[in-house]
Amino acid sequence: MSIADNLLKYKNEIESQGVKLVAVSKNHPAEAVMEAYEAGQRVFGENLVQEMVDKQAQLPADIEWHLIGHLQTNKVKYIAPFVKLIESVDSLKLLKEIDKQAAKHKRVIDCLLQIYIADEESKFGLGFDEAIELLRSEEFEAMKNVRIIGLMGIATNTAQEKQTIAEFNELKVLFDGVKVSFFRKADSFKEISMGMSADYKLAIAEGSTMVRIGSNIFGKRVIKHWKNKE
Ligand SMILES: *Cc1c(COP(=O)(O)O)cnc(C)c1O
């Protein structure tokens, strides 16, 4: 199946359930993104700043770019002019920098707090307590140029469905608690980004509002070393 065929299949299946599809185009060339774009996709996810910046410059301006990978504070400035959603905010320090760079461009940048739900050491993210602490902080309170619209999480890469379901459920329960405690009146706080190619069905069943799908749409990742790789 072509990229366009795959895209339409997943887009229809996912969006008919009221869930947003983020097409993860990391490690695939701009032409692959363009093929999905021409099939109707507008929301793309990238995990490297340089790769996103390069593609953004070459591709149509109405694409919504989501940064989904770990973001270093010194790179925020490169994406601040255009990024639609930063899904991977994993520290107060990073959020402060996003706020600062967004102000320079007179923007408010939407963000998700990435929450650590996996049973793996390599995954970035805030612990539950750290997320609450961030939301309670006076520093966060003072920020004018970021808006937190939800939470993101990556489940453990495992064939044990019970574990995956339990991890997604933890994120949903945390989301509900944070909503009541901090965003009761903010309609914009409504996103739970969870689910990838292997586990998106389980994620949707547990309350995901946004899934990030790469290999199911684009196939195996082809670019091994993006130029200026981080
Ligand atoms: C690569 C990546 C995805 C997509 O993974 P697939 O298994 O190819 O669908 C989703 N989320 C994040 C954070 C990623 O880095």
Coordinates of C-alpha atoms and ligand atoms in Angstrom, one line a residue:
M1 CA 0.0 0.0 0.0
S2 CA 1.1 3.5 -0.7
I3 CA 1.6 6.3 1.9
A4 CA -1.7 7.8 0.7
D5 CA -3.6 4.6 1.0
N6 CA -2.2 4.0 4.5
L7 CA -2.9 7.5 5.5
L8 CA -6.5 7.4 4.4
K9 CA -7.1 4.0 6.1
Y10 CA -5.8 5.2 9.5
K11 CA -7.2 8.7 9.2
N12 CA -10.7 7.3 8.6
E13 CA -10.5 4.7 11.3
I14 CA -9.1 7.1 13.9
E15 CA -10.9 10.3 13.1
S16 CA -14.3 8.5 12.9
Q17 CA -13.8 7.9 16.6
G18 CA -13.3 11.6 17.3
V19 CA -9.5 11.2 17.8
K20 CA -6.9 13.3 16.1
L21 CA -4.2 11.7 14.0
V22 CA -0.7 13.0 14.2
A23 CA 1.3 11.5 11.3
V24 CA 4.8 10.9 12.6
S25 CA 7.1 11.7 9.6
K26 CA 10.5 11.5 11.4
N27 CA 13.2 9.9 9.4
H28 CA 11.2 10.2 6.2
P29 CA 11.9 12.7 3.5
A30 CA 9.8 15.8 2.7
E31 CA 8.4 14.0 -0.4
A32 CA 6.8 11.4 1.9
V33 CA 5.2 14.1 4.0
M34 CA 4.0 15.7 0.7
E35 CA 2.3 12.5 -0.3
A36 CA 0.4 12.3 3.0
Y37 CA -0.4 16.0 2.7
E38 CA -1.9 15.6 -0.8
A39 CA -4.0 12.7 0.6
G40 CA -5.4 15.3 3.1
Q41 CA -3.2 15.1 6.2
R42 CA -2.3 18.4 7.8
V43 CA -0.9 17.4 11.3
F44 CA 2.7 16.0 11.4
G45 CA 4.9 15.0 14.2
E46 CA 8.7 15.2 14.3
N47 CA 11.2 14.3 17.1
L48 CA 14.2 16.3 16.0
V49 CA 14.3 20.1 15.8
Q50 CA 16.6 20.3 12.8
E51 CA 14.6 17.8 10.7
M52 CA 11.4 19.7 11.5
V53 CA 12.9 23.1 10.7
D54 CA 14.2 21.8 7.3
K55 CA 10.9 20.2 6.4
Q56 CA 8.9 23.2 7.5
A57 CA 10.9 25.4 5.2
Q58 CA 10.1 23.2 2.2
L59 CA 6.5 22.2 2.7
P60 CA 3.1 24.0 2.7
A61 CA 2.6 26.6 5.3
D62 CA -0.7 25.2 6.5
I63 CA 0.9 22.1 8.0
E64 CA 0.6 21.9 11.8
W65 CA 3.9 20.7 13.2
H66 CA 4.0 18.9 16.5
L67 CA 7.3 18.4 18.3
I68 CA 7.1 15.0 19.9
G69 CA 10.7 14.2 21.0
H70 CA 12.8 15.4 23.8
L71 CA 13.5 19.1 23.3
Q72 CA 16.7 20.8 24.5
T73 CA 16.2 24.3 25.8
N74 CA 18.8 25.8 23.5
K75 CA 16.8 24.6 20.5
V76 CA 13.5 26.1 21.3
K77 CA 14.3 29.2 19.5
Y78 CA 14.4 27.4 16.1
I79 CA 10.8 26.1 16.3
A80 CA 9.2 29.0 18.3
P81 CA 8.2 30.9 15.1
F82 CA 6.0 28.2 13.7
V83 CA 5.5 25.1 16.0
K84 CA 1.8 24.3 16.6
L85 CA 2.1 22.0 19.6
I86 CA 5.1 20.9 21.8
E87 CA 4.0 17.5 23.1
S88 CA 7.1 16.8 25.0
V89 CA 7.5 19.3 27.8
D90 CA 9.4 17.5 30.5
S91 CA 10.6 20.2 32.8
L92 CA 9.8 23.6 34.2
K93 CA 13.1 24.9 32.8
L94 CA 12.0 24.0 29.3
L95 CA 8.6 25.5 29.7
K96 CA 10.2 28.7 30.8
E97 CA 12.3 28.8 27.7
I98 CA 9.3 28.1 25.5
D99 CA 7.4 31.0 27.2
K100 CA 10.4 33.3 26.6
Q101 CA 10.8 32.4 22.9
A102 CA 7.1 32.5 22.3
A103 CA 6.9 36.1 23.7
K104 CA 9.6 37.1 21.3
H105 CA 7.3 36.1 18.4
K106 CA 4.2 37.5 20.1
R107 CA 2.8 34.0 20.2
V108 CA 1.2 31.7 22.7
I109 CA 2.6 28.2 22.2
D110 CA 0.4 25.2 23.0
C111 CA 2.1 22.5 25.0
L112 CA 1.5 19.1 26.5
L113 CA 3.2 17.9 29.6
Q114 CA 4.9 14.6 28.9
I115 CA 4.3 12.2 31.7
Y116 CA 6.4 9.3 32.5
I117 CA 4.2 6.2 32.4
A118 CA 6.5 3.5 31.1
D119 CA 8.4 0.9 32.9
E120 CA 11.6 1.7 30.9
E121 CA 14.5 3.9 31.9
S122 CA 15.1 5.5 28.5
K123 CA 11.8 7.4 28.3
F124 CA 11.7 11.1 29.1
G125 CA 8.9 12.6 31.1
L126 CA 7.7 14.1 34.3
G127 CA 6.7 12.0 37.2
F128 CA 3.2 12.6 38.5
D129 CA 4.4 14.5 41.5
E130 CA 6.7 16.6 39.3
A131 CA 3.9 17.5 37.0
I132 CA 1.7 18.7 39.9
E133 CA 4.6 20.6 41.4
L134 CA 5.1 22.4 38.0
L135 CA 1.5 23.3 37.7
R136 CA 1.4 24.6 41.3
S137 CA 4.6 26.7 40.9
E138 CA 4.5 30.5 40.9
E139 CA 6.8 30.5 37.9
F140 CA 4.2 28.6 35.8
E141 CA 1.5 30.9 37.1
A142 CA 3.4 33.9 35.8
M143 CA 3.9 32.6 32.2
K144 CA 1.8 34.4 29.6
N145 CA 3.0 32.8 26.4
V146 CA 2.4 29.1 26.9
R147 CA -0.8 27.3 27.2
I148 CA -0.9 23.7 28.5
I149 CA -3.7 21.9 26.7
G150 CA -3.2 18.4 28.0
L151 CA -0.8 15.5 28.7
M152 CA 1.3 13.1 26.6
G153 CA 2.6 9.7 27.5
I154 CA 4.5 6.8 25.9
A155 CA 3.7 3.3 27.1
T156 CA 6.3 0.6 27.6
N157 CA 7.2 -1.2 24.4
T158 CA 5.8 -4.6 25.4
A159 CA 3.5 -7.4 24.0
Q160 CA 1.8 -7.5 27.4
E161 CA -1.5 -5.7 26.6
K162 CA -2.5 -5.6 30.3
Q163 CA 0.5 -3.6 31.1
T164 CA 0.0 -1.2 28.2
I165 CA -3.7 -0.7 29.2
A166 CA -2.7 -0.1 32.8
E167 CA -0.2 2.6 31.8
F168 CA -2.7 4.4 29.5
N169 CA -5.2 4.2 32.3
E170 CA -2.8 5.9 34.7
L171 CA -2.4 8.8 32.3
K172 CA -6.1 9.1 31.9
V173 CA -6.7 9.1 35.7
L174 CA -3.9 11.7 36.1
F175 CA -5.5 13.8 33.3
D176 CA -8.9 13.8 35.0
G177 CA -7.3 14.8 38.4
V178 CA -5.3 17.6 36.8
K179 CA -8.3 18.8 34.9
V180 CA -10.4 19.1 38.1
S181 CA -7.6 20.6 40.2
F182 CA -6.0 23.1 37.7
F183 CA -8.0 23.5 34.5
R184 CA -11.6 23.2 35.6
K185 CA -12.6 26.3 33.7
A186 CA -10.1 26.0 30.8
D187 CA -11.9 24.3 27.9
S188 CA -8.6 24.2 26.0
F189 CA -7.2 21.6 28.5
K190 CA -8.6 18.5 26.8
E191 CA -5.9 16.5 25.0
I192 CA -4.5 13.1 26.0
S193 CA -1.8 12.2 23.5
M194 CA -1.2 8.5 23.8
G195 CA -1.0 5.6 21.3
M196 CA 1.5 4.8 18.5
S197 CA 1.4 2.3 15.6
A198 CA 1.5 -0.8 17.9
D199 CA -0.9 0.3 20.6
Y200 CA -3.2 3.1 19.3
K201 CA -6.3 0.9 19.6
L202 CA -5.7 0.3 23.3
A203 CA -4.9 4.0 23.8
I204 CA -8.2 5.0 22.2
A205 CA -10.1 2.6 24.3
E206 CA -8.5 4.2 27.4
G207 CA -9.5 7.7 26.4
S208 CA -6.8 9.0 24.0
T209 CA -7.8 12.1 22.1
M210 CA -4.6 12.2 19.9
V211 CA -2.6 9.3 18.5
R212 CA 0.9 9.6 17.0
I213 CA 1.3 7.1 14.2
G214 CA 4.5 6.7 12.1
S215 CA 5.5 3.3 10.7
N216 CA 1.9 2.2 10.0
I217 CA 1.6 5.1 7.6
F218 CA 5.2 5.7 6.2
G219 CA 6.6 2.2 6.6
K220 CA 10.1 1.6 8.0
R221 CA 12.0 4.8 8.8
V222 CA 14.5 5.4 6.0
I223 CA 16.7 8.3 6.9
K224 CA 19.3 6.9 9.4
H225 CA 21.3 10.1 9.8
W226 CA 19.6 13.4 9.3
K227 CA 22.0 16.1 8.5
N228 CA 23.1 18.1 11.6
K229 CA 21.7 15.3 13.6
E230 CA 21.3 16.1 17.3
Ligands
LIG1 C1 8.5 7.7 16.7 C2 7.4 8.1 17.6 C3 6.1 7.8 17.4 C4 5.6 6.9 16.2 O1 6.0 5.6 16.4 P1 5.5 4.4 15.4 O2 5.6 3.2 16.2 O3 6.3 4.5 14.2 O4 4.0 4.7 15.1 C5 5.1 8.2 18.3 N1 5.5 9.0 19.4 C6 6.8 9.3 19.6 C7 7.1 10.2 20.8 C8 7.8 8.9 18.7 O5 9.1 9.2 19.0

